[in-house]
Coordinates of C-alpha atoms in Angstrom, one line a residue:
Chain A
M404 CA -7.9 23.1 0.5
K405 CA -9.5 21.1 -2.3
K406 CA -6.5 22.1 -4.5
Q407 CA -4.1 20.9 -1.9
I408 CA -5.9 17.6 -1.6
E409 CA -5.8 17.2 -5.3
N410 CA -2.1 17.9 -5.4
I411 CA -1.5 15.3 -2.7
L412 CA -3.7 12.8 -4.6
R413 CA -1.7 13.4 -7.8
E414 CA 1.7 13.2 -6.0
S415 CA 0.7 10.0 -4.1
T416 CA -0.5 8.4 -7.3
I417 CA 2.6 9.2 -9.3
K418 CA 4.9 8.0 -6.5
T419 CA 2.9 4.8 -6.0
F420 CA 3.0 4.0 -9.7
E421 CA 6.8 4.8 -9.9
D422 CA 7.9 3.0 -6.7
I423 CA 5.7 0.0 -6.6
C424 CA 4.7 -0.5 -10.3
F425 CA 7.8 1.0 -12.0
I426 CA 5.3 2.8 -14.3
Y427 CA 6.2 6.4 -15.1
Q428 CA 3.9 9.3 -16.1
V429 CA 4.1 10.7 -19.6
P430 CA 2.9 14.2 -20.5
E431 CA -0.6 15.2 -21.3
L432 CA -3.3 12.9 -22.5
K433 CA -3.8 12.8 -26.2
D434 CA -7.3 13.0 -27.6
D435 CA -7.5 9.3 -28.4
Q436 CA -6.3 8.5 -24.9
K437 CA -9.1 10.6 -23.4
K438 CA -11.6 8.3 -25.1
L439 CA -10.3 5.0 -24.0
T440 CA -12.8 2.4 -22.7
L441 CA -12.9 1.6 -19.0
E442 CA -11.3 -1.8 -18.4
A443 CA -11.2 -2.1 -14.6
A444 CA -11.8 -0.2 -11.4
A445 CA -11.1 -0.7 -7.7
E446 CA -12.3 1.2 -4.7
V447 CA -11.1 1.5 -1.1
K448 CA -13.5 2.8 1.6
F449 CA -12.4 4.6 4.6
R450 CA -14.1 5.7 7.8
G451 CA -13.2 7.8 10.8
N452 CA -13.2 11.6 11.1
Y453 CA -14.5 11.4 7.5
T454 CA -16.0 8.6 5.6
G455 CA -15.7 8.1 1.9
K456 CA -13.9 6.2 -0.8
L457 CA -11.1 6.3 -3.3
M458 CA -11.6 4.8 -6.7
I459 CA -9.1 4.1 -9.4
E460 CA -10.1 3.3 -13.0
T461 CA -7.8 2.0 -15.6
R462 CA -7.8 2.2 -19.4
G463 CA -5.7 1.3 -22.3
G464 CA -4.0 -1.9 -20.9
L465 CA -2.9 -0.4 -17.6
F466 CA -4.9 -3.0 -15.7
S467 CA -2.6 -5.8 -17.0
A468 CA 0.6 -3.7 -16.9
I469 CA 0.2 -2.9 -13.2
A470 CA 0.1 -6.5 -12.2
A471 CA 2.8 -7.6 -14.7
N472 CA 5.2 -5.0 -13.3
M473 CA 4.4 -5.5 -9.7
L474 CA 4.7 -9.2 -9.9
S475 CA 7.3 -9.5 -12.7
N476 CA 4.9 -11.8 -14.4
E477 CA 4.2 -11.0 -18.1
V478 CA 0.9 -12.9 -18.0
P479 CA -0.8 -12.2 -14.7
S480 CA -4.0 -14.0 -13.9
I481 CA -7.2 -12.0 -13.6
Q482 CA -7.1 -12.4 -9.8
Q483 CA -3.5 -11.1 -9.7
K484 CA -4.6 -8.1 -11.8
K485 CA -7.5 -7.4 -9.4
D486 CA -5.3 -7.8 -6.3
A487 CA -2.6 -5.6 -7.8
L488 CA -5.0 -2.8 -8.7
G489 CA -6.6 -3.0 -5.3
E490 CA -3.2 -2.7 -3.6
V491 CA -2.4 0.4 -5.7
A492 CA -5.7 1.9 -4.6
N493 CA -5.0 1.0 -1.0
I494 CA -1.6 2.6 -0.9
I495 CA -2.8 5.8 -2.6
C496 CA -5.7 6.0 -0.2
G497 CA -3.5 5.6 2.9
N498 CA -1.4 8.5 1.7
V499 CA -4.2 10.8 0.8
V500 CA -6.7 10.4 3.6
P501 CA -4.6 12.1 6.3
S502 CA -4.6 15.3 4.2
L503 CA -8.3 15.7 4.7
G504 CA -7.5 18.2 7.3
R505 CA -8.1 17.1 10.9
S506 CA -5.2 17.9 13.2
E507 CA -5.3 14.4 14.7
P508 CA -6.8 12.2 12.0
E509 CA -8.3 8.9 13.0
Y510 CA -9.4 6.7 10.2
K511 CA -9.7 3.1 9.2
I512 CA -9.1 2.0 5.7
E513 CA -11.0 -1.1 4.5
S514 CA -9.7 -3.8 2.2
P515 CA -9.9 -2.8 -1.4
T516 CA -12.5 -4.3 -3.7
C517 CA -12.6 -4.6 -7.5
L518 CA -15.7 -3.2 -9.1
N519 CA -17.9 -4.3 -11.9
T520 CA -17.3 -1.8 -14.7
D521 CA -21.0 -1.5 -15.5
D522 CA -21.7 -0.6 -11.9
V523 CA -18.9 2.0 -12.0
L524 CA -20.3 3.6 -15.1
K525 CA -23.8 3.8 -13.5
E526 CA -23.2 4.4 -9.9
Y527 CA -20.3 6.8 -9.9
K528 CA -21.8 9.1 -12.5
K529 CA -24.2 10.2 -9.7
L530 CA -21.4 11.1 -7.3
K531 CA -19.2 14.2 -7.3
P532 CA -15.6 13.6 -6.2
L533 CA -13.9 16.0 -3.8
A534 CA -10.7 15.6 -5.9
E535 CA -9.8 13.7 -9.0
V536 CA -6.7 13.3 -11.2
S537 CA -6.0 11.6 -14.6
L538 CA -2.6 10.3 -15.3
N539 CA -1.2 9.0 -18.6
F540 CA 1.4 6.4 -18.9
N541 CA 2.9 4.5 -21.8
Q542 CA 1.0 1.5 -20.5
G543 CA -2.4 3.2 -20.4
R544 CA -4.4 5.7 -18.3
A545 CA -5.4 5.9 -14.7
D546 CA -8.2 8.1 -13.3
I547 CA -8.3 8.4 -9.5
K548 CA -11.3 9.9 -7.7
L549 CA -11.6 10.7 -4.0
F550 CA -15.1 10.9 -2.6
V551 CA -15.6 12.3 0.9
N552 CA -19.0 12.4 2.6
N553 CA -20.0 15.8 4.1
Y554 CA -16.6 17.3 3.7
S555 CA -16.4 21.0 4.7
V556 CA -13.4 23.2 4.9
T557 CA -15.1 25.2 7.7
K558 CA -14.9 22.1 10.0
E559 CA -11.2 22.1 9.7
K560 CA -8.8 23.7 12.2
Chain B
M744 CA 24.7 -14.7 8.1
A745 CA 21.6 -15.8 6.1
L746 CA 18.5 -14.0 7.1
N747 CA 15.5 -16.2 7.7
T748 CA 12.7 -13.7 7.0
L749 CA 9.0 -13.5 7.8
V750 CA 6.7 -11.3 5.6
V751 CA 3.4 -10.5 7.1
D752 CA 0.8 -8.7 4.9
D753 CA -2.8 -9.5 4.1
S754 CA -2.1 -8.5 0.4
S755 CA -0.6 -11.4 -1.5
V756 CA 0.6 -8.9 -4.1
M757 CA 2.5 -6.8 -1.5
R758 CA 4.0 -10.0 -0.1
S759 CA 5.2 -10.9 -3.6
I760 CA 6.6 -7.5 -4.1
I761 CA 8.5 -7.5 -0.8
I762 CA 9.8 -11.0 -1.5
K763 CA 10.9 -10.1 -5.0
T764 CA 12.7 -7.1 -3.6
L765 CA 14.4 -9.2 -1.0
K766 CA 15.6 -11.7 -3.6
L767 CA 16.9 -9.0 -6.0
S768 CA 18.6 -7.1 -3.2
G769 CA 21.7 -9.2 -3.0
L770 CA 21.2 -9.6 0.8
P771 CA 22.2 -13.0 2.3
L772 CA 18.8 -14.6 2.6
G773 CA 17.8 -17.9 4.2
E774 CA 14.2 -19.1 4.2
I775 CA 11.4 -16.7 3.5
W776 CA 8.1 -17.3 5.2
E777 CA 4.8 -15.6 4.6
A778 CA 1.7 -14.9 6.7
K779 CA -1.4 -13.0 5.9
N780 CA -2.2 -11.6 9.3
G781 CA -0.6 -11.1 12.7
E782 CA -2.0 -14.3 14.1
E783 CA -0.5 -16.4 11.4
G784 CA 2.7 -14.5 11.8
L785 CA 3.0 -15.3 15.4
R786 CA 2.4 -19.0 14.6
V787 CA 5.3 -19.0 12.1
L788 CA 7.5 -17.4 14.8
Q789 CA 6.7 -20.2 17.2
D790 CA 7.6 -22.8 14.6
K791 CA 10.5 -21.3 12.7
W792 CA 13.8 -19.5 13.5
I793 CA 13.2 -15.9 12.2
D794 CA 16.0 -13.3 12.0
L795 CA 13.8 -10.5 10.5
A796 CA 10.1 -9.7 10.2
L797 CA 8.5 -7.3 7.8
V798 CA 5.0 -6.5 9.0
D799 CA 2.1 -4.5 7.7
I800 CA -0.1 -2.6 10.1
H801 CA -3.6 -2.9 8.7
M802 CA -4.6 -6.6 8.5
P803 CA -7.7 -8.5 9.4
V804 CA -7.9 -11.0 12.3
M805 CA -4.8 -9.5 14.0
D806 CA -3.2 -6.2 12.9
G807 CA 0.4 -5.3 13.0
E808 CA 0.3 -3.4 16.2
E809 CA -1.3 -6.2 18.1
M810 CA 1.2 -8.7 16.6
L811 CA 4.1 -6.6 17.6
T812 CA 2.8 -6.0 21.1
R813 CA 2.4 -9.7 21.7
L814 CA 5.8 -10.3 20.2
R815 CA 7.6 -7.9 22.5
E816 CA 5.8 -9.5 25.5
N817 CA 7.8 -12.6 24.8
N818 CA 11.4 -12.3 26.0
Q819 CA 12.5 -14.6 23.2
Y820 CA 11.6 -11.9 20.6
E821 CA 12.4 -8.7 22.4
N822 CA 15.3 -8.0 20.1
L823 CA 13.9 -9.4 16.9
P824 CA 14.4 -6.8 14.1
V825 CA 10.9 -5.8 12.9
I826 CA 10.3 -3.5 10.0
V827 CA 6.8 -2.1 9.6
V828 CA 5.9 -1.6 6.0
S829 CA 2.7 0.4 5.7
S830 CA 0.9 3.2 4.0
E831 CA -0.1 4.5 7.4
S832 CA 0.7 8.3 7.7
E833 CA -0.8 9.2 11.0
P834 CA 2.1 10.2 13.4
S835 CA 0.6 8.7 16.6
K836 CA 0.1 5.3 15.0
I837 CA 3.6 5.3 13.6
E838 CA 4.9 6.4 17.0
K839 CA 3.3 3.4 18.6
M840 CA 5.1 1.1 16.3
L841 CA 8.4 2.8 16.9
K842 CA 7.9 2.5 20.6
L843 CA 7.5 -1.2 20.2
G844 CA 10.9 -1.3 18.7
A845 CA 10.0 -1.4 15.0
T846 CA 11.5 0.5 12.2
F847 CA 9.1 2.1 9.8
I848 CA 9.1 2.1 6.0
H849 CA 6.3 4.0 4.3
K850 CA 4.5 2.6 1.3
P851 CA 5.2 3.2 -1.5
F852 CA 8.8 2.4 -1.1
T853 CA 11.7 1.8 -3.5
P854 CA 13.7 -1.4 -3.4
E855 CA 16.8 0.6 -2.4
I856 CA 15.1 2.0 0.7
L857 CA 14.0 -1.5 1.7
K858 CA 17.5 -2.8 1.3
D859 CA 19.1 0.0 3.2
V860 CA 16.8 -0.3 6.1
I861 CA 17.3 -4.1 6.3
I862 CA 21.0 -3.5 6.4
A863 CA 20.6 -0.9 9.1
V864 CA 18.4 -3.0 11.4
T865 CA 20.0 -6.4 11.0
G866 CA 23.6 -5.3 10.9
V867 CA 24.3 -7.2 7.7
S868 CA 27.5 -5.8 6.5
N869 CA 27.9 -4.2 3.1
E870 CA 30.6 -6.8 2.3
E871 CA 27.9 -9.5 2.5
T872 CA 25.8 -7.7 -0.1
D873 CA 28.6 -7.4 -2.7

């Protein structure tokens, strides 16, 4: 089940980047790309049958590239970059949460928020994601993590 | 026929994407109006002539379902083409919107899908898009 959720997380992320951001995945992370500094992060919380959150982190210039492509603006403002990253997180979350397994899922997705990178580095280190993917693009790298509270396969039908 | 279009979404980025897609589509567009929730959207509809509405579901103040329900209660808008653009995946929620006479596009979407659906729901002919 966890593998299935991870596959859906990966596919949703790839499709969102392609269709909305016109940003396409390239093969495997190179060693130097694995060490890129965190530049921005956004989270989307959800509640319902399960509660949790989805977080997206960007590195290597992807933060600017997302907004630039979505808005066709070569120099997006910081607010535009935050809004664009939040919207990407929102779309991915909306596509992934139904896969958590309840036969009739009921959930509410909250508005996305951009996170302080220092908080991300401190707080999220303590949490273990249910699923996570890292994707590499020419414009940088994205790491997406899905955290679900009290998730248990045995609760599912 | 120029389409006066209303775009309703709480995300300014998503509104920009939809509007950009509309402008690049080659469709005959009139005025494009924006609203950030269902309540604002209904106010625009009261004041402006709208031929097509693109509406998100999950919005604060008034969501897309409530907006569409109120819209259809008014005879003036019973046939207004409405396209719901949302990342919603739950079948029962989507079904509710379809029963309210909307067409559904799932986020993420490609510009081609948006254009094709607009042509299908508005009856804009292909000749007009050439």
